[in-house]
Tab-separated table of C-alpha atoms in Angstrom:
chain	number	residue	atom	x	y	z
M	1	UNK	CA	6.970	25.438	10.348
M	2	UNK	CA	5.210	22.674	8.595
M	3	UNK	CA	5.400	19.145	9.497
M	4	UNK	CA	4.691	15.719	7.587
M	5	UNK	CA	3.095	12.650	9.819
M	6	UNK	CA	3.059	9.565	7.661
M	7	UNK	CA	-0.225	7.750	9.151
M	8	UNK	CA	-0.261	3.568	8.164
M	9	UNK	CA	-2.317	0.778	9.628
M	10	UNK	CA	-0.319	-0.270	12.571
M	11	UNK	CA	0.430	-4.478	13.106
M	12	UNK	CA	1.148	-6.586	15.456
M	13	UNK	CA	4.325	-7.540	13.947
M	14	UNK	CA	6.941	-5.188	15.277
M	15	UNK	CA	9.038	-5.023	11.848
M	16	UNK	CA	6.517	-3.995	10.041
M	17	UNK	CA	5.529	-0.735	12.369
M	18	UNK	CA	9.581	-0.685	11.573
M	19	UNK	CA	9.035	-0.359	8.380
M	20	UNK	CA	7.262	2.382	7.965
M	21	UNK	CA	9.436	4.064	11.025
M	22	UNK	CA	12.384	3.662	8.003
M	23	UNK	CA	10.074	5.566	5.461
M	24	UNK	CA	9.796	8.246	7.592
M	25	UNK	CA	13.185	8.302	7.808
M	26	UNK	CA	13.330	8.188	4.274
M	27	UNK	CA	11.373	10.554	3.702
M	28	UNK	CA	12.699	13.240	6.129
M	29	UNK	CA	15.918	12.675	4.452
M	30	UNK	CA	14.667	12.937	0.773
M	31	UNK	CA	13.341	16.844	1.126
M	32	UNK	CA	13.728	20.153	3.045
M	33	UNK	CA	10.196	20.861	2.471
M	34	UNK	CA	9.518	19.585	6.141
M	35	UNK	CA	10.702	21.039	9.250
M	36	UNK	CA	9.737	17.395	10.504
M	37	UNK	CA	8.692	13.830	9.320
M	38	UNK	CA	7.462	11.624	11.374
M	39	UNK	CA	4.546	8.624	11.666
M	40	UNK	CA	1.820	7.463	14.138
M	41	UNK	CA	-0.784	4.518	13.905
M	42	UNK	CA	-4.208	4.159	13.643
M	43	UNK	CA	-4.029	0.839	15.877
M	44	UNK	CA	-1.562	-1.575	17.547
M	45	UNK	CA	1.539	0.429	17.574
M	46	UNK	CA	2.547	3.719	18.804
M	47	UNK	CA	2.367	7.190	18.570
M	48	UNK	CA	-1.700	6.937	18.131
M	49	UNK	CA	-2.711	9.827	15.468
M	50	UNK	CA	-3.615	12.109	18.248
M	51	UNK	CA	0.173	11.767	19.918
M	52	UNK	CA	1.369	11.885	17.030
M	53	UNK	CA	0.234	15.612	15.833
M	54	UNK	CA	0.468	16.443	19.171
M	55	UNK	CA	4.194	15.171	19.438
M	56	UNK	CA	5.141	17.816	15.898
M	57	UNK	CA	2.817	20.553	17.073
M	58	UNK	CA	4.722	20.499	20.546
M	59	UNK	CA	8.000	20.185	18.735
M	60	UNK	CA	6.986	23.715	16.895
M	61	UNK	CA	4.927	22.723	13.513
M	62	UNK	CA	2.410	25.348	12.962
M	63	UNK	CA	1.334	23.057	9.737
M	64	UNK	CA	1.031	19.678	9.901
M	65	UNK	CA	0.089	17.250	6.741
M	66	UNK	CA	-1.357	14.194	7.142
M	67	UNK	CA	-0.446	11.204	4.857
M	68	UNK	CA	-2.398	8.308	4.605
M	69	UNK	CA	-0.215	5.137	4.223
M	70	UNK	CA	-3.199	2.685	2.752
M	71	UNK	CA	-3.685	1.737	-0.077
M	72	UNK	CA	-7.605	1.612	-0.616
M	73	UNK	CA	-10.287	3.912	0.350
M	74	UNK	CA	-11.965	2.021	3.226
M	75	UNK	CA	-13.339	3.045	6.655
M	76	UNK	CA	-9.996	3.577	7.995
M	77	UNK	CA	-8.913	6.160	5.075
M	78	UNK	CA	-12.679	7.821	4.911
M	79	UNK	CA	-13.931	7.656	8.188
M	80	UNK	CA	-11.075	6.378	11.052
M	81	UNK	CA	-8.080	8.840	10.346
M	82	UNK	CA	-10.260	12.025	9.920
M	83	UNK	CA	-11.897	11.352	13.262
M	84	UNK	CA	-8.840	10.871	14.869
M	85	UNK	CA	-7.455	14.259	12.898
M	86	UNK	CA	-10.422	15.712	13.914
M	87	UNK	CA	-9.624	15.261	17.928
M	88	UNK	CA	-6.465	17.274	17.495
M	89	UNK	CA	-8.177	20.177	14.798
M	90	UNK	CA	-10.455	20.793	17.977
M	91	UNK	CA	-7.782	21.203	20.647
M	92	UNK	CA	-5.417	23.298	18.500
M	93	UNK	CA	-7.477	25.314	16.214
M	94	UNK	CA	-4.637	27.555	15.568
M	95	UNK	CA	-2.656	24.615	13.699
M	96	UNK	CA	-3.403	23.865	10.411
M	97	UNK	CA	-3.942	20.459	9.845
M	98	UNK	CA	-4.284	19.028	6.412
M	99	UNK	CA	-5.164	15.943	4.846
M	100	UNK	CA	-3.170	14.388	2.232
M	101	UNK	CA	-4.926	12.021	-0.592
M	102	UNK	CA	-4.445	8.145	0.294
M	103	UNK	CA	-1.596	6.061	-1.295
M	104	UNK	CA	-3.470	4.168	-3.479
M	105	UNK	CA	-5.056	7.332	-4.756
M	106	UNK	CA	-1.654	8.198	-6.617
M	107	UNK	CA	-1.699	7.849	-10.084
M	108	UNK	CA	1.997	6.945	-10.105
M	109	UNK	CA	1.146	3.806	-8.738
M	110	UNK	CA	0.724	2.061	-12.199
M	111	UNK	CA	4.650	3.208	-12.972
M	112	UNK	CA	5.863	1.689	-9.900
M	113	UNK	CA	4.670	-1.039	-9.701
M	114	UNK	CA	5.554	-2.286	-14.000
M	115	UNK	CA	8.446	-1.274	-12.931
M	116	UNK	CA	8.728	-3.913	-9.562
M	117	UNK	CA	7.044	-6.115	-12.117
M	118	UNK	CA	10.453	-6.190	-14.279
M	119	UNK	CA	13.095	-6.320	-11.114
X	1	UNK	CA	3.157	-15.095	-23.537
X	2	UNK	CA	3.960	-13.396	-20.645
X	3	UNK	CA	1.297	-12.444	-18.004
X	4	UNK	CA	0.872	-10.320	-15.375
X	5	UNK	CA	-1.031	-11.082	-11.430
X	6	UNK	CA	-1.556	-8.031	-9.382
X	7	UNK	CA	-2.300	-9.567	-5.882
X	8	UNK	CA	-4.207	-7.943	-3.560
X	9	UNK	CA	-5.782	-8.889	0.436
X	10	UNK	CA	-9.035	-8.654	-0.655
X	11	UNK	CA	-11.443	-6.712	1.383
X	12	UNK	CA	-15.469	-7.397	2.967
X	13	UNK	CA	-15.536	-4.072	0.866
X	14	UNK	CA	-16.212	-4.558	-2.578
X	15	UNK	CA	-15.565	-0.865	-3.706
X	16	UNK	CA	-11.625	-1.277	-2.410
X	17	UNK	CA	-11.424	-4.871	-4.436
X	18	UNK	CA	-13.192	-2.497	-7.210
X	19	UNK	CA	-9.860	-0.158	-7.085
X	20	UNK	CA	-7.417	-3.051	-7.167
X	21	UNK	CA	-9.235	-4.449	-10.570
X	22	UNK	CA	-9.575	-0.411	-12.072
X	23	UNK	CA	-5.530	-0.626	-11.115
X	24	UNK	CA	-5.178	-3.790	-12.880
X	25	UNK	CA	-6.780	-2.368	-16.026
X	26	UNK	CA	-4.338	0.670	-15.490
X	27	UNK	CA	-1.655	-1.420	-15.704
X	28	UNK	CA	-2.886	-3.389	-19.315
X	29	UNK	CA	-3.203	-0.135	-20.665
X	30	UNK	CA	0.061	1.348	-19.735
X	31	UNK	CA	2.560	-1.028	-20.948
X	32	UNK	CA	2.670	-3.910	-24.051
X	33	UNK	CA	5.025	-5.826	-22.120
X	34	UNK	CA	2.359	-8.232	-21.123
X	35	UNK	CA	-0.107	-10.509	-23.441
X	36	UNK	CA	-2.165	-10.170	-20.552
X	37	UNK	CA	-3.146	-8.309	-16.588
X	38	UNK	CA	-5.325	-9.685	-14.315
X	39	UNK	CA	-5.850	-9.393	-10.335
X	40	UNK	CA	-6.174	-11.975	-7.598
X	41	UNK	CA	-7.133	-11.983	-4.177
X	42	UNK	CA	-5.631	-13.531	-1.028
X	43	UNK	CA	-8.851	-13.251	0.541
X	44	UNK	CA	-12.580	-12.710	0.842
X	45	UNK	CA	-12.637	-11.705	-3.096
X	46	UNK	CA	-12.477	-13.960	-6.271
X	47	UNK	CA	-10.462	-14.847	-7.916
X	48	UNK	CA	-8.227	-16.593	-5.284
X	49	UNK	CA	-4.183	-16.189	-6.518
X	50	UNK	CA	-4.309	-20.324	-7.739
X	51	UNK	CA	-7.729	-19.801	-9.930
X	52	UNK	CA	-5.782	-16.416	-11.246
X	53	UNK	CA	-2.820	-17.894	-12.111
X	54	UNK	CA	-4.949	-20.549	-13.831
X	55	UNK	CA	-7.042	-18.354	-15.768
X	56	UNK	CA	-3.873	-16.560	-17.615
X	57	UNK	CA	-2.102	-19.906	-18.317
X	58	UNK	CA	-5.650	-21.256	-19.520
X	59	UNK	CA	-5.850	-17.591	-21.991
X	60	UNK	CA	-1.925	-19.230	-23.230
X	61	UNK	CA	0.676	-17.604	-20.635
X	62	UNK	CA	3.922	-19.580	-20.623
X	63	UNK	CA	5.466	-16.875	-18.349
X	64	UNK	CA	3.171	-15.393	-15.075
X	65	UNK	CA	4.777	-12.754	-12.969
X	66	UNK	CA	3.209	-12.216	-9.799
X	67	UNK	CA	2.774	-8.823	-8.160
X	68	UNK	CA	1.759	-8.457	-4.678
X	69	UNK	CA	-0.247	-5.166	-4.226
X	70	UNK	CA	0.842	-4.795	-0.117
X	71	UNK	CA	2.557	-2.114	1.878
X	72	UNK	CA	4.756	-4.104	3.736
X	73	UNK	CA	6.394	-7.910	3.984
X	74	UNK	CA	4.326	-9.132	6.833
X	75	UNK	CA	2.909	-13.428	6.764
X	76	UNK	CA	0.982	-12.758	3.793
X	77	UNK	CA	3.883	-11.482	1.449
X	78	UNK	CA	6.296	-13.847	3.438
X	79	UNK	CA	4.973	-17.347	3.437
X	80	UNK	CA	1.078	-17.008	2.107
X	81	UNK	CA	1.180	-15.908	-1.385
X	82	UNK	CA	4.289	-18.065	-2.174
X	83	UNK	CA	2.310	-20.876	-0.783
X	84	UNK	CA	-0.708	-20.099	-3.075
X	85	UNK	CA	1.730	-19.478	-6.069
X	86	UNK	CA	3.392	-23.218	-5.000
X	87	UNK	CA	0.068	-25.143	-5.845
X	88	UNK	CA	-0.243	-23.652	-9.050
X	89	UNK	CA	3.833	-24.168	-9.684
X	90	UNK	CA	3.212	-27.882	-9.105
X	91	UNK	CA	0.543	-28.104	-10.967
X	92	UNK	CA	2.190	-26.945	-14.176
X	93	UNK	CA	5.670	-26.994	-13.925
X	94	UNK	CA	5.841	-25.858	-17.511
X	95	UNK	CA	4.856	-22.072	-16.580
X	96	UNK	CA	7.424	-19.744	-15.424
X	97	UNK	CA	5.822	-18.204	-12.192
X	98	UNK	CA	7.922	-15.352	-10.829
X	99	UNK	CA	7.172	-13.587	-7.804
X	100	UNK	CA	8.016	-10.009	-7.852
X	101	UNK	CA	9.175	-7.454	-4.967
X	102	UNK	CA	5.817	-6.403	-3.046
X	103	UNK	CA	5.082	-2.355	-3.297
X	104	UNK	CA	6.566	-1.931	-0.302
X	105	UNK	CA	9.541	-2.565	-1.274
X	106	UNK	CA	9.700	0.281	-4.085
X	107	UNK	CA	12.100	2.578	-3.589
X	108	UNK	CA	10.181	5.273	-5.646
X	109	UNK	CA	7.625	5.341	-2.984
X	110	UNK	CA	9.050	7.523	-1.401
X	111	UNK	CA	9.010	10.393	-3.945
X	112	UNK	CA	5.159	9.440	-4.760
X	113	UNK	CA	4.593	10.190	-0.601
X	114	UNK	CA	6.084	13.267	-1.440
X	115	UNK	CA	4.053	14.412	-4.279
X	116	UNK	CA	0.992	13.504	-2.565
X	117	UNK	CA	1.705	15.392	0.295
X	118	UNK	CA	2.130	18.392	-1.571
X	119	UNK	CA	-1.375	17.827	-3.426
């Protein structure tokens, strides 16, 4: 039973906490590979991390990735989200938790973007 | 002579505004479609998006397109970076500035999410 939580930076600015609440969406809806997809914030907006994996780990997830919604490798990607990861590792040892590379580590990137370049 | 602006925030760390010029160079050496591809910074980096935008027209672009490198359409994909693009449009009316969607908006993010979940 493997989950996906979709982990972004969290604002102020309720549509954009919306926005990533649609890629979720998206994303549950785009592959079977997930018995559930769903996202939590590292500030200002709800679920925190913690709720979050707790939230798919109550639901049933016996696997749960983590996917970092950033696109560069600052404190929040190398040092915030583990520690918050790292809260929920400790109270449910028997769930495997993984982390998933960063956004702006994908080397797709570079294609997406030319091709936003030409719309 | 069409050019190319990747637009980033800009970060206090230099290593992230680091990854947004090694994904600028990405970008020159994946396509031909552009004479050249730079990067510009809303904030706390250099080049700001005006001095970008004047740099390429100053190197001969008659075209710009402007590529905002942010996650979702908050203030400074709504009204900031088409107010920085605005000085430079007034200044030389004679350059095509175009402002493309921001990554956010990419539709094929989605099945990038995906892969990197799975690595």
């Amino acid at each position: 039973m493997k989950s996906l939580l979709l982990v972004a930076h969290g604002s102020r600015r309720v549509e954009s906490n919306e926005e990533v609440r649609i890629l979720a969406s998206r994303l549950a809806a785009a592959t079977a590979e997930y018995f559930s997809v769903s996202c939590a914030f590292l500030e200002l907006a709800e679920p925190s991390i913690p709720d979050g994996l707790r939230a798919a780990i109550g639901a049933g997830a016996t696997e749960v990735v983590v996917l970092p919604y950033f696109l560069s490798a600052g404190r929040h990607v190398v040092s915030d989200i583990p520690a918050e990861v790292d809260v929920v590792r400790k109270e449910r040892p028997d769930v495997a938790i993984t982390l998933a590379p960063y956004l702006g580590a994908a080397q797709e990137l570079a294609g997406v973007l030319l091709k936003l370049a030409r719309s």
